[in-house]
Amino acid sequence: MNLISSSTFSLALKFYTVLRPLSPPSTFPSLRSRVSALPPPHTRSMNTSAVASMPSSSSGSDAAKKPGDLLVQYVVLRRDLIDEWPLGSTVTQGCHAAVAAIWNHRDRIDTAAYLSASNLDSMNKVTLEVKGESQIRNLAEKLTAEGIEHKLWIEQPENIPTCLATRPYPKSFIASYFKKIKLCK
């Protein structure tokens, strides 16, 4: 038994004919051209409360970059997790934090420059380690107090702080905040 009547089928065919694309898919713009046509993220409008809540310190805005100064992103892992977890899981935590820090601060000039096509093959990251949870929480509090924009990655559903990453900053500006923290080995 046919559940669709011929009149319903005819109507559906007319509907499809009207709505289908008139040109073959090969003539549609590519995803790249559609994305590149979007306005840059920093042109988004902000309401007054969002502007008022932004940090007023110079570190909250893009830091002054000296000529020849590298843009760098700092990633801080927990040594206790490096020793206890599989390597892949630990690396993944660092990736989560780094990507989240970049995404959260994508409207910053330094972040855009760090992600630019001319810098894509020469990104600079410094990977450091702290002993455990209390040290990574203390570091996050210190950076917040100083106005350094970062992301403390909290693994869910366990609610464990696993990694911290800054947004990209000029190295001459950001390095002093991490000089007492050792390189991850």
Tab-separated table of C-alpha atoms in Angstrom:
chain	number	residue	atom	x	y	z
A	1	MET	CA	0.000	0.000	0.000
A	2	ASN	CA	1.397	3.402	-0.978
A	3	LEU	CA	1.255	5.881	1.934
A	4	ILE	CA	1.886	8.956	-0.233
A	5	SER	CA	-0.880	9.944	-2.584
A	6	SER	CA	-0.022	11.072	-6.096
A	7	SER	CA	-1.230	14.615	-5.361
A	8	THR	CA	1.023	14.817	-2.260
A	9	PHE	CA	3.966	13.527	-4.296
A	10	SER	CA	3.267	16.052	-7.037
A	11	LEU	CA	3.160	18.898	-4.511
A	12	ALA	CA	6.409	17.694	-2.899
A	13	LEU	CA	8.093	17.540	-6.311
A	14	LYS	CA	7.023	21.134	-7.095
A	15	PHE	CA	8.292	22.253	-3.673
A	16	TYR	CA	11.665	20.557	-4.270
A	17	THR	CA	11.941	22.046	-7.751
A	18	VAL	CA	11.434	25.566	-6.416
A	19	LEU	CA	13.868	25.217	-3.492
A	20	ARG	CA	16.726	23.266	-5.059
A	21	PRO	CA	19.831	25.214	-6.068
A	22	LEU	CA	19.683	26.636	-9.569
A	23	SER	CA	23.395	26.272	-10.193
A	24	PRO	CA	25.559	23.196	-9.742
A	25	PRO	CA	27.366	22.907	-6.377
A	26	SER	CA	30.750	23.491	-8.031
A	27	THR	CA	29.825	27.143	-8.614
A	28	PHE	CA	29.049	27.807	-4.940
A	29	PRO	CA	31.707	29.734	-3.029
A	30	SER	CA	34.080	27.539	-1.065
A	31	LEU	CA	33.970	27.380	2.706
A	32	ARG	CA	37.280	29.265	2.839
A	33	SER	CA	35.922	32.189	0.829
A	34	ARG	CA	32.758	32.293	2.919
A	35	VAL	CA	34.732	32.311	6.179
A	36	SER	CA	37.241	34.900	4.977
A	37	ALA	CA	34.346	37.167	4.019
A	38	LEU	CA	33.260	37.329	7.670
A	39	PRO	CA	34.153	40.492	9.588
A	40	PRO	CA	37.092	40.166	11.983
A	41	PRO	CA	36.099	39.269	15.565
A	42	HIS	CA	37.303	42.576	17.064
A	43	THR	CA	34.562	44.463	15.194
A	44	ARG	CA	31.888	42.901	17.356
A	45	SER	CA	29.797	45.443	19.200
A	46	MET	CA	29.903	45.481	22.976
A	47	ASN	CA	27.277	46.720	25.353
A	48	THR	CA	28.209	49.233	28.031
A	49	SER	CA	28.359	46.688	30.842
A	50	ALA	CA	30.826	44.526	28.890
A	51	VAL	CA	33.105	47.508	28.286
A	52	ALA	CA	32.895	48.564	31.932
A	53	SER	CA	33.828	45.078	33.116
A	54	MET	CA	36.969	44.856	30.978
A	55	PRO	CA	40.244	45.102	32.894
A	56	SER	CA	41.727	48.556	32.933
A	57	SER	CA	45.352	47.490	33.378
A	58	SER	CA	47.707	47.660	30.431
A	59	SER	CA	48.168	43.893	30.548
A	60	GLY	CA	44.465	43.376	29.810
A	61	SER	CA	44.894	45.173	26.520
A	62	ASP	CA	47.505	44.207	23.998
A	63	ALA	CA	50.947	44.747	25.451
A	64	ALA	CA	53.346	47.051	23.654
A	65	LYS	CA	55.536	44.893	21.449
A	66	LYS	CA	59.140	45.874	20.936
A	67	PRO	CA	60.561	45.503	17.408
A	68	GLY	CA	61.826	41.958	16.897
A	69	ASP	CA	60.020	40.742	20.028
A	70	LEU	CA	58.526	37.261	19.721
A	71	LEU	CA	54.912	36.508	20.488
A	72	VAL	CA	54.775	33.576	22.867
A	73	GLN	CA	52.127	31.487	24.575
A	74	TYR	CA	52.930	29.891	27.927
A	75	VAL	CA	51.489	26.474	28.795
A	76	VAL	CA	51.882	25.167	32.348
A	77	LEU	CA	51.285	21.484	33.131
A	78	ARG	CA	51.067	19.710	36.480
A	79	ARG	CA	54.050	17.414	37.202
A	80	ASP	CA	51.970	15.076	39.365
A	81	LEU	CA	49.606	14.430	36.440
A	82	ILE	CA	52.509	13.991	34.007
A	83	ASP	CA	53.810	11.216	36.277
A	84	GLU	CA	50.409	9.557	36.868
A	85	TRP	CA	48.524	9.943	33.576
A	86	PRO	CA	49.317	8.560	30.117
A	87	LEU	CA	51.413	10.930	28.005
A	88	GLY	CA	48.605	11.409	25.475
A	89	SER	CA	46.147	12.485	28.166
A	90	THR	CA	48.594	15.027	29.562
A	91	VAL	CA	49.372	16.459	26.127
A	92	THR	CA	45.639	16.693	25.437
A	93	GLN	CA	45.135	18.800	28.579
A	94	GLY	CA	47.781	21.242	27.353
A	95	CYS	CA	46.124	21.398	23.938
A	96	HIS	CA	42.727	22.088	25.521
A	97	ALA	CA	44.106	24.958	27.604
A	98	ALA	CA	46.109	26.492	24.733
A	99	VAL	CA	43.209	26.427	22.273
A	100	ALA	CA	40.750	27.738	24.878
A	101	ALA	CA	43.078	30.628	25.798
A	102	ILE	CA	43.430	31.588	22.145
A	103	TRP	CA	39.696	31.295	21.491
A	104	ASN	CA	38.732	33.315	24.577
A	105	HIS	CA	41.087	36.130	23.527
A	106	ARG	CA	40.732	35.894	19.754
A	107	ASP	CA	39.840	39.598	19.539
A	108	ARG	CA	43.271	40.685	20.828
A	109	ILE	CA	45.747	42.097	18.318
A	110	ASP	CA	48.544	39.868	19.650
A	111	THR	CA	46.380	36.756	19.248
A	112	ALA	CA	45.489	37.683	15.671
A	113	ALA	CA	49.171	38.288	14.872
A	114	TYR	CA	50.122	34.963	16.503
A	115	LEU	CA	47.583	33.166	14.299
A	116	SER	CA	48.392	35.092	11.111
A	117	ALA	CA	49.446	33.229	7.989
A	118	SER	CA	52.931	34.761	8.202
A	119	ASN	CA	53.397	33.413	11.761
A	120	LEU	CA	51.635	30.074	11.352
A	121	ASP	CA	54.817	28.057	10.803
A	122	SER	CA	56.803	29.820	13.527
A	123	MET	CA	54.529	29.908	16.587
A	124	ASN	CA	56.343	30.030	19.918
A	125	LYS	CA	55.140	28.197	23.011
A	126	VAL	CA	56.947	27.658	26.279
A	127	THR	CA	55.847	24.579	28.225
A	128	LEU	CA	56.488	24.689	31.945
A	129	GLU	CA	55.552	22.527	34.919
A	130	VAL	CA	54.410	23.053	38.494
A	131	LYS	CA	54.279	20.386	41.217
A	132	GLY	CA	50.532	19.997	41.642
A	133	GLU	CA	47.040	21.386	42.005
A	134	SER	CA	47.743	24.011	44.666
A	135	GLN	CA	50.641	25.472	42.645
A	136	ILE	CA	48.614	25.734	39.433
A	137	ARG	CA	45.709	27.363	41.305
A	138	ASN	CA	48.105	29.823	42.979
A	139	LEU	CA	49.627	30.683	39.600
A	140	ALA	CA	46.170	31.277	38.124
A	141	GLU	CA	45.276	33.595	41.025
A	142	LYS	CA	48.554	35.513	40.641
A	143	LEU	CA	48.042	35.963	36.893
A	144	THR	CA	44.442	37.075	37.424
A	145	ALA	CA	45.565	39.633	40.033
A	146	GLU	CA	48.174	40.968	37.582
A	147	GLY	CA	45.663	41.152	34.722
A	148	ILE	CA	47.401	38.483	32.628
A	149	GLU	CA	44.791	36.829	30.425
A	150	HIS	CA	44.884	33.048	30.618
A	151	LYS	CA	42.784	29.899	30.788
A	152	LEU	CA	42.937	27.462	33.681
A	153	TRP	CA	41.678	24.218	32.150
A	154	ILE	CA	39.371	22.320	34.508
A	155	GLU	CA	38.845	18.732	33.376
A	156	GLN	CA	35.199	17.676	33.648
A	157	PRO	CA	33.359	15.879	35.110
A	158	GLU	CA	36.184	15.333	37.618
A	159	ASN	CA	36.518	19.114	38.223
A	160	ILE	CA	40.331	18.868	38.272
A	161	PRO	CA	42.521	21.843	37.241
A	162	THR	CA	44.994	20.203	34.870
A	163	CYS	CA	46.719	22.920	32.872
A	164	LEU	CA	47.027	26.668	32.418
A	165	ALA	CA	47.736	28.573	29.214
A	166	THR	CA	48.128	32.274	28.548
A	167	ARG	CA	46.981	34.040	25.455
A	168	PRO	CA	49.874	35.061	23.185
A	169	TYR	CA	51.884	38.002	24.551
A	170	PRO	CA	55.172	39.653	23.554
A	171	LYS	CA	57.916	37.651	25.265
A	172	SER	CA	59.517	40.769	26.775
A	173	PHE	CA	56.233	41.510	28.562
A	174	ILE	CA	55.161	38.049	29.771
A	175	ALA	CA	58.416	36.195	30.559
A	176	SER	CA	58.909	37.771	33.986
A	177	TYR	CA	55.698	36.178	35.297
A	178	PHE	CA	57.094	32.693	34.625
A	179	LYS	CA	60.822	33.088	35.417
A	180	LYS	CA	60.602	31.026	38.649
A	181	ILE	CA	58.743	28.118	37.013
A	182	LYS	CA	60.858	25.343	35.514
A	183	LEU	CA	60.659	23.984	31.992
A	184	CYS	CA	58.647	20.818	31.540
A	185	LYS	CA	60.961	17.850	30.882
